Short mmCIF file of C-alpha atoms in Angstrom, two decimals:
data_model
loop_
_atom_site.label_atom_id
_atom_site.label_comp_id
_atom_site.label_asym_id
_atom_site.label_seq_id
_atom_site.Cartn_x
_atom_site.Cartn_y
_atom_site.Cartn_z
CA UNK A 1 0.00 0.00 0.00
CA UNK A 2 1.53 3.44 -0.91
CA UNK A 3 2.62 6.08 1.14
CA UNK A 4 0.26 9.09 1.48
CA UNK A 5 2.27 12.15 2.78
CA UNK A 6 0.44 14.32 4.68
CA UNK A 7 -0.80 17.61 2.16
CA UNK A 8 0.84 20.80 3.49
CA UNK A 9 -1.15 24.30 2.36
CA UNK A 10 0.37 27.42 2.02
CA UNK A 11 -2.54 29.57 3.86
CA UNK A 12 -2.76 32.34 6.81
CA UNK A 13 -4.60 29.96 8.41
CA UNK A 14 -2.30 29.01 12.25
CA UNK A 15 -4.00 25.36 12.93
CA UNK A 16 -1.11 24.19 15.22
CA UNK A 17 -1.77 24.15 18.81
CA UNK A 18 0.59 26.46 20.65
CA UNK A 19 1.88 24.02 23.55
CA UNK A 20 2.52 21.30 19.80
CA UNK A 21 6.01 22.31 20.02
CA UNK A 22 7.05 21.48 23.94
CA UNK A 23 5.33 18.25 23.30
CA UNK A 24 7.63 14.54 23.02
CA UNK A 25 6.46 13.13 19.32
CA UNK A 26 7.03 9.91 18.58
CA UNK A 27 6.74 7.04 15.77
CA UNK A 28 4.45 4.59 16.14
CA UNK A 29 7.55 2.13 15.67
CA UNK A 30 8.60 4.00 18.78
CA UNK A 31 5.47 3.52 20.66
CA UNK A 32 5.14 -0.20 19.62
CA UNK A 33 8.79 -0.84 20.84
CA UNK A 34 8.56 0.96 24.29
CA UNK A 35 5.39 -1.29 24.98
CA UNK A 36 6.94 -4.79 24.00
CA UNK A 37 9.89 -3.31 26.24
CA UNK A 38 7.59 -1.75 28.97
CA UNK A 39 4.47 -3.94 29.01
CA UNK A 40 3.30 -5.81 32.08
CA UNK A 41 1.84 -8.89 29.95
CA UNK A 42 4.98 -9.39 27.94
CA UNK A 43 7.09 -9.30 30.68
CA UNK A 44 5.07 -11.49 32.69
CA UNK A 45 4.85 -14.04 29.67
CA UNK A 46 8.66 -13.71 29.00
CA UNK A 47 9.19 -14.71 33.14
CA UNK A 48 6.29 -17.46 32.65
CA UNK A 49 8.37 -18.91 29.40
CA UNK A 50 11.63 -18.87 31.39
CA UNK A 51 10.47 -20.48 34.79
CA UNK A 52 8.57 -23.52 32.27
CA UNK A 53 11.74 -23.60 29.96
CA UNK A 54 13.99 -24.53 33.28
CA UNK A 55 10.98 -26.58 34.78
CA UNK A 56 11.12 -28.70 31.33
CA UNK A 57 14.91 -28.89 31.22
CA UNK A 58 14.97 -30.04 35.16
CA UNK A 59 12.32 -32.69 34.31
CA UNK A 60 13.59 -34.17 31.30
CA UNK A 61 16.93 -34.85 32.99
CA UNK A 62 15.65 -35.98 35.93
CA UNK A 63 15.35 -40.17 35.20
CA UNK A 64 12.73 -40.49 38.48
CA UNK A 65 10.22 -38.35 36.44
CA UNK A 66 7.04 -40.11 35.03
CA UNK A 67 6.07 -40.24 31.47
CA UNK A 68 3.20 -37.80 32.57
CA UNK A 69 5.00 -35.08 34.52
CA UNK A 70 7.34 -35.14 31.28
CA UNK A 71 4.85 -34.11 28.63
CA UNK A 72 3.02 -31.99 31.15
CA UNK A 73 6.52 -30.33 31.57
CA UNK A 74 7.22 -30.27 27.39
CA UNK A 75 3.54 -28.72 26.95
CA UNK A 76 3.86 -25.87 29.57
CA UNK A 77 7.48 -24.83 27.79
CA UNK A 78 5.93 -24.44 24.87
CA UNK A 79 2.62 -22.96 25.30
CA UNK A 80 4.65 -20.41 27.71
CA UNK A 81 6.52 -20.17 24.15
CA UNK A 82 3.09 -19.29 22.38
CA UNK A 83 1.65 -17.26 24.96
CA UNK A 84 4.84 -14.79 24.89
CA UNK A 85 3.81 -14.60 21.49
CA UNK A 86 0.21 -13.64 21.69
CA UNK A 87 1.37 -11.24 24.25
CA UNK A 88 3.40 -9.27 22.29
CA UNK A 89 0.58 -9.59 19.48
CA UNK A 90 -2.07 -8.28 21.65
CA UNK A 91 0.67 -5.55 23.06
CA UNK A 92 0.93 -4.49 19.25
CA UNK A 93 -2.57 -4.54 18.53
CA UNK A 94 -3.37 -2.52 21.68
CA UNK A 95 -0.39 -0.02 20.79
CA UNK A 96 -1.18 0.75 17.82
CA UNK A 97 -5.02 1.40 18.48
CA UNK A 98 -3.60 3.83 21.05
CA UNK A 99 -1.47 5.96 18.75
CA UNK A 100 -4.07 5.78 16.22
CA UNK A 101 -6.53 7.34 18.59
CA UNK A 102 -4.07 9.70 19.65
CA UNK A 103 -2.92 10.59 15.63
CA UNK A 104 -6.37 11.15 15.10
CA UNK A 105 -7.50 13.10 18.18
CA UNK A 106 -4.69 15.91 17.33
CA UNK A 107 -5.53 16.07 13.58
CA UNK A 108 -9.31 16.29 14.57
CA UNK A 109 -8.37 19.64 16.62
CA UNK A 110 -6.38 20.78 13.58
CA UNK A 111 -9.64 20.14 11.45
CA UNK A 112 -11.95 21.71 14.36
CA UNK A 113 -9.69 25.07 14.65
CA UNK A 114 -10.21 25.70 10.92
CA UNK A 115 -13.66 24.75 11.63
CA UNK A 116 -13.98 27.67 13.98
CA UNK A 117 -12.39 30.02 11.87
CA UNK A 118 -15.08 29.58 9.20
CA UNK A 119 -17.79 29.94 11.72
CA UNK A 120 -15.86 32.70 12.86
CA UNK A 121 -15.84 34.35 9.22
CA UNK A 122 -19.59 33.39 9.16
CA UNK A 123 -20.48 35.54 11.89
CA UNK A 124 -18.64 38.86 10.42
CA UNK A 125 -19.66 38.09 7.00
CA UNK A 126 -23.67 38.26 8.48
CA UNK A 127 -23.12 41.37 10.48
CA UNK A 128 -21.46 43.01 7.68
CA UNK A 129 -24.82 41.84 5.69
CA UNK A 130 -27.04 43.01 8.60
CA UNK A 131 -25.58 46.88 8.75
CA UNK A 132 -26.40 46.80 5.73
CA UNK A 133 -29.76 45.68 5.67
CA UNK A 134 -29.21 42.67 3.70
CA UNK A 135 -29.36 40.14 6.43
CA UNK A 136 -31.29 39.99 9.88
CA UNK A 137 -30.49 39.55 13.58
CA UNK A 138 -31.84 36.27 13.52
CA UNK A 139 -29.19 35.33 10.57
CA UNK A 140 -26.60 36.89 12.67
CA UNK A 141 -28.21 34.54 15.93
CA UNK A 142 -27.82 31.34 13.84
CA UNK A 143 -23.89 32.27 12.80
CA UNK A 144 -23.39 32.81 16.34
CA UNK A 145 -24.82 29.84 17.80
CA UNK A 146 -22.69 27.60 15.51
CA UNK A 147 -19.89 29.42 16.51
CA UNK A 148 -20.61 28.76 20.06
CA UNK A 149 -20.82 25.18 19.27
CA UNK A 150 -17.91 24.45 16.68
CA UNK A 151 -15.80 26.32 19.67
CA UNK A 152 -17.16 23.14 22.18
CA UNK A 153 -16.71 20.85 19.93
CA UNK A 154 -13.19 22.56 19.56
CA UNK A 155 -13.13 22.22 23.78
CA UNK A 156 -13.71 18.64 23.64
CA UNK A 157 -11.26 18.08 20.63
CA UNK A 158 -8.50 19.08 23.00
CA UNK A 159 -9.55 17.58 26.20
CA UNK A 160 -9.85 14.17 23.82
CA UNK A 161 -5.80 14.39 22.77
CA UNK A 162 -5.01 14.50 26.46
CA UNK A 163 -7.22 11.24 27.22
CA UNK A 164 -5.45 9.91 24.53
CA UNK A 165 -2.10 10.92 24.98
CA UNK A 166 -2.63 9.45 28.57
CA UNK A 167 -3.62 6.12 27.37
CA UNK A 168 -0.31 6.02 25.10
CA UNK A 169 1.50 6.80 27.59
CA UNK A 170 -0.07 3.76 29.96
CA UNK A 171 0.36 0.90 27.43
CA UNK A 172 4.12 2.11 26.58
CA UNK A 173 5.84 3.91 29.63
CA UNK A 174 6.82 6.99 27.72
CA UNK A 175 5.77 10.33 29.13
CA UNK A 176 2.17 11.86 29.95
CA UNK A 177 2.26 14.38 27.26
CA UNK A 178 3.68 11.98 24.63
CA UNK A 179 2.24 13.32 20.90
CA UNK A 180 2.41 10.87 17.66
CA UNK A 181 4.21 12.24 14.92
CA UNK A 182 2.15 10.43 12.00
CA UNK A 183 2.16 6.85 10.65
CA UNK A 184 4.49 6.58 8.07
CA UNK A 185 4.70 3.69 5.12
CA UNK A 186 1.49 1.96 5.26
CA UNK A 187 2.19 -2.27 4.89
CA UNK A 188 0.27 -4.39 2.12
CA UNK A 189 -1.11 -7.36 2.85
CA UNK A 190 0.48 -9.31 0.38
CA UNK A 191 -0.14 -12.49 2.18
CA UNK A 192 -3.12 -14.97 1.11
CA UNK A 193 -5.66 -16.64 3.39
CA UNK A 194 -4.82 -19.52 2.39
CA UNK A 195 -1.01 -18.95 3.40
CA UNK A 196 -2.12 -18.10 6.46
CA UNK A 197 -4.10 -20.80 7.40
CA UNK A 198 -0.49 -23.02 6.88
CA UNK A 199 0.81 -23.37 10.90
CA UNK A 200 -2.28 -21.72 12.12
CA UNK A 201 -2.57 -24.42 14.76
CA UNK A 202 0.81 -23.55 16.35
CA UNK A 203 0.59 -20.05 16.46
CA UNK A 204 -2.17 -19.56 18.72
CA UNK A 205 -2.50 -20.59 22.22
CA UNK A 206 -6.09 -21.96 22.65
CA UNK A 207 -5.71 -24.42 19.56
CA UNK A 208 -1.88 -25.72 21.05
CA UNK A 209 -3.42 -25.48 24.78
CA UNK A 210 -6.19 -28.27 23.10
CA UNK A 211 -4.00 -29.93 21.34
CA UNK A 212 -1.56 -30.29 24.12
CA UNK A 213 -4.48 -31.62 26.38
CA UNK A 214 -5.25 -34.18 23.48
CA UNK A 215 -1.84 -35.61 23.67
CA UNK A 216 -2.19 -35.69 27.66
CA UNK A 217 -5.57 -37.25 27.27
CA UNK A 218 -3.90 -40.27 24.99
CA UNK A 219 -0.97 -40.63 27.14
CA UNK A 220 -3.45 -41.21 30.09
CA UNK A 221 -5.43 -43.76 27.84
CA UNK A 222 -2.06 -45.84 26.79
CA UNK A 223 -1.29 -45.76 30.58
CA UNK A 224 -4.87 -47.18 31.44
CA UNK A 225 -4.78 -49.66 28.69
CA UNK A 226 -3.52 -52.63 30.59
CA UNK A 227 -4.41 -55.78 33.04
CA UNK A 228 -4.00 -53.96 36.24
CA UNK A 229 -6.02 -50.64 35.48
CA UNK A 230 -9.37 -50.96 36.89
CA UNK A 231 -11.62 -50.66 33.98
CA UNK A 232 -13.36 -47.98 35.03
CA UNK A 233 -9.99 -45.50 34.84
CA UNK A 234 -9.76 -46.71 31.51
CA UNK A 235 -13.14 -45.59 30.63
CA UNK A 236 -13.09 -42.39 32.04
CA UNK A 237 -9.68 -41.96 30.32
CA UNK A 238 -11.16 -42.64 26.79
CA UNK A 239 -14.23 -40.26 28.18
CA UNK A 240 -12.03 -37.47 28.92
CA UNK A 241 -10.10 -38.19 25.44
CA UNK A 242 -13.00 -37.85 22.97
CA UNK A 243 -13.45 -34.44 25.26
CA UNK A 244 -10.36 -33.12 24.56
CA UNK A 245 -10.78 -34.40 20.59
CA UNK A 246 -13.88 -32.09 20.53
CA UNK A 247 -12.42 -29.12 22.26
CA UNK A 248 -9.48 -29.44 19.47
CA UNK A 249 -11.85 -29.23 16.45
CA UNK A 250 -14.15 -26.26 18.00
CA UNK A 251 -10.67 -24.42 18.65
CA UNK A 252 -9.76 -25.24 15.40
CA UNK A 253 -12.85 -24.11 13.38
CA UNK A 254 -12.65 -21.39 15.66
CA UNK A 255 -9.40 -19.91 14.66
CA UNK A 256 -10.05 -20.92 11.06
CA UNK A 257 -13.89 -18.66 11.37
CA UNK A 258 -11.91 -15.58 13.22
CA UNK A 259 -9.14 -15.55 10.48
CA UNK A 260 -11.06 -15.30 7.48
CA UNK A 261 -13.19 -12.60 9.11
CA UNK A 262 -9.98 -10.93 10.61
CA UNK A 263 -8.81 -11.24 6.76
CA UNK A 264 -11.64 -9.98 5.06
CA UNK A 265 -12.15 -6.63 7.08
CA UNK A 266 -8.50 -6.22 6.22
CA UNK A 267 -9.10 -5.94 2.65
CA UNK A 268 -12.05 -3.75 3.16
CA UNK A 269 -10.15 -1.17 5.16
CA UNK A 270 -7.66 -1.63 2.21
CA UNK A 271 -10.75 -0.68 -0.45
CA UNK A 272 -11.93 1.80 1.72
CA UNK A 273 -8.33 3.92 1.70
CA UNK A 274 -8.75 3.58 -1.51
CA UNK A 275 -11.90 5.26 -1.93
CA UNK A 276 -10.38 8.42 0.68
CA UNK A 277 -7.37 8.48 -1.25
CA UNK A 278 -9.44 9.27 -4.36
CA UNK A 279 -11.92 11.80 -2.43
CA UNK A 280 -8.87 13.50 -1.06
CA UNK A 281 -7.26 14.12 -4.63
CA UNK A 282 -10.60 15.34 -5.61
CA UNK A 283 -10.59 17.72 -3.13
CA UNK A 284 -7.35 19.19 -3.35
CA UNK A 285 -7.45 19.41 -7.10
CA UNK A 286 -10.83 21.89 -5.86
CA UNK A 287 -8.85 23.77 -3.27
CA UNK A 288 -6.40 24.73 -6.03
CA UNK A 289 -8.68 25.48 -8.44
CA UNK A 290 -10.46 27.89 -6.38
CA UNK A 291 -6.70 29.16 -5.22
CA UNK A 292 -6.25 30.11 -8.45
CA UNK A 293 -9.89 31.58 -8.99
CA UNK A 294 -9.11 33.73 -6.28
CA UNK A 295 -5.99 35.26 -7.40
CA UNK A 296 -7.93 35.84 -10.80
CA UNK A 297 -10.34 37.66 -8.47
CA UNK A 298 -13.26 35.57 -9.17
CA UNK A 299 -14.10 34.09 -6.13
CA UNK A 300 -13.77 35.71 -2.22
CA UNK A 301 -11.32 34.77 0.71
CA UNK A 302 -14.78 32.93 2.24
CA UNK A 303 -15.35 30.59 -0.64
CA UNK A 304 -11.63 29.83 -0.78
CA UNK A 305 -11.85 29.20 3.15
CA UNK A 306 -15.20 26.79 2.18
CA UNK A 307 -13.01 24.76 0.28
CA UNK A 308 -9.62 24.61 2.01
CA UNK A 309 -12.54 23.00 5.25
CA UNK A 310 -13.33 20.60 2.80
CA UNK A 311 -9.95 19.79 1.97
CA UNK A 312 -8.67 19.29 5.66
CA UNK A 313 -12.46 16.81 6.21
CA UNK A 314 -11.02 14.88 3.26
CA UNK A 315 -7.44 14.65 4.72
CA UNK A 316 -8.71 13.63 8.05
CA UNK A 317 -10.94 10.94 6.58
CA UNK A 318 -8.18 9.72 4.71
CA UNK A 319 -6.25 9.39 7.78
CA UNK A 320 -9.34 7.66 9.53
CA UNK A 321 -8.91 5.20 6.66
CA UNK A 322 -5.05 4.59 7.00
CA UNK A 323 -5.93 3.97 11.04
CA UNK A 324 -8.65 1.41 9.63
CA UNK A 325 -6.04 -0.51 7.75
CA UNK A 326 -3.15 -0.23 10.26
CA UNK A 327 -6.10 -1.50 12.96
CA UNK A 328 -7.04 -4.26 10.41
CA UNK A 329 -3.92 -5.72 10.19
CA UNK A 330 -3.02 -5.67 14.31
CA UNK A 331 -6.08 -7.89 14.40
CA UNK A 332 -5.52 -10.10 11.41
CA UNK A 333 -1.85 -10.63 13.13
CA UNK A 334 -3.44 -11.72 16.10
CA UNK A 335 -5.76 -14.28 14.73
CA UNK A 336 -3.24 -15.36 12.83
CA UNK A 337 -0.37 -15.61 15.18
CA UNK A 338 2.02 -13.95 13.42
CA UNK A 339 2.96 -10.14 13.10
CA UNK A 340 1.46 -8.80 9.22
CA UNK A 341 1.96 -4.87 10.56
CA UNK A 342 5.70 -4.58 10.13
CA UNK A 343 6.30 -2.87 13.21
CA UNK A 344 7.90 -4.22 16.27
CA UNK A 345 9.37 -7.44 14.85
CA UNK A 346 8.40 -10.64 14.19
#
């Protein structure tokens, strides 16, 4: 998926917040990175993966240790092994909805300040009109009362990037005020379903965690499965097998049902950019059209400021989209087990 830099317009118009500059930006590579590094449940599942690895290693040495407490000791290794995975996957997935929210929460007070500057010209523009007499109070009412609420709605822009920034700052351990500096290269999903269903089964930890009790479950029937086993333990191993059998093929069909759905709302974000992409280019081509109508003096300063408001909707949608696919693909990697964002590793 290409690149989409973000459009820069040379107009009087100051959308930056003033406190932007004493703020810490950072990538989202950066943010991902600080919470794999920072993050309570990768931590935790890196300790839990080192306490089984040394519990498996003491217990497959050890020559008084049953058949049983070996595989139970093999399993725990590596689901611990899976489960470090899944927590980095969900730490990603988490992460990156974070600095999406927080991306989008500082554009949308970029968008809302311009937003208030053309409610702002609205209001002059109908007083002007009302001296003289082409326009009446209540016109002049109406201007103002939008003004009044694009200026809340500005309010609540701004008290929404310091939620956000807050919430960043949570998952990864970098500062309170942390800012996000943009996205960068967008990844294509270049990989099929079908390739993706290959090793499904050992990338996620509720199909291994059924398998592994499958293999347990047989273990305890070959054990049973002899002249001095009362019959009943025998029974109630084979019971306890066909159990585990059918917990393997729900978790199975399972992962197989979320993947495809994880899959295909990855290609519609993917359409859907698309689509903004081509409503954004529309939109600029407008704004500098009418940049040029103006200096030919055939349109006003207003109707130019009309269209540069449409131009910054169609930039922030655009962006909404490129959050959609970056989203779409932090979930896809975690149904599928495997990391399809290109950030933070494999």
């Amino acid at each position: 998926m290409k690149r989409v830099p973000t459009l820069t317009l040379a107009l009087s118009f100051a959308l930056l917040l003033p406190t932007a500059a004493a703020q810490t930006a950072v990538s989202l590579t950066q943010a991902v990175q600080a919470a794999l590094t920072n993050g309570t449940d990768v931590r935790t599942a890196q300790a839990n993966l080192e306490k089984a690895t040394a519990a498996n290693r003491a217990a497959q040495s050890d020559p008084s240790v049953l058949a049983a407490a070996r595989l139970s000791a093999q399993n725990e290794q590596a689901l611990a092994t899976v489960q470090l995975r899944a927590a980095r996957l969900s730490t990603l997935q988490n992460t990156v909805s974070a600095y999406i929210a927080l991306l989008e929460a500082q554009e949308n007070v970029e968008l809302q300040t311009l937003q208030t500057q053309v409610d702002r010209k609205a209001v002059q523009v109908a007083q002007v009109k009302q001296s003289v007499g082409n326009a009446t109070a209540l016109d002049v009412q109406k201007a103002q009362n939008t003004l009044a609420g694009s200026t809340q709605t500005l309010e609540d822009a701004r008290a929404q990037v310091n939620l956000a920034s807050a919430r960043l700052a949570s998952l990864t351990g970098l500062s309170s005020g942390v800012r996000a500096s943009g996205l960068g290269t967008l990844p294509p999903l270049k990989t099929t379903l079908a390739q993706l269903r290959t090793g499904l089964d050992d990338n996620l930890t509720s199909v291994v965690a059924a398998r592994q009790a499958v293999a347990e479950a047989q273990l305890s029937v070959r054990l049973a499965d002899n002249d001095f086993t009362p019959a009943r333990t025998l029974s109630d191993a084979r019971t306890a097998l066909a159990n585990a059998q059918r917990s393997l093929d729900a978790a199975q069909k399972n992962a197989a049902n979320s993947l495809a759905a994880a899959y295909q709302t990855a290609q519609n974000a993917a359409e859907q950019l698309e689509v903004a992409l081509s409503r954004e280019a529309a939109a600029l081509k407008s704004y500098n059209q009418d940049a040029a109508r103006l200096r030919s003096g055939t349109i006003s300063a207003v109707e130019l400021q009309q269209t540069q408001l449409a131009l910054k909707q169609a930039q922030f949608s655009r962006l909404q989209a490129q959050g959609n696919v970056l989203e779409a693909l932090a979930a896809l990697s975690v149904a599928a087990g495997q990391n399809l964002t290109g950030i933070g590793g494999a």
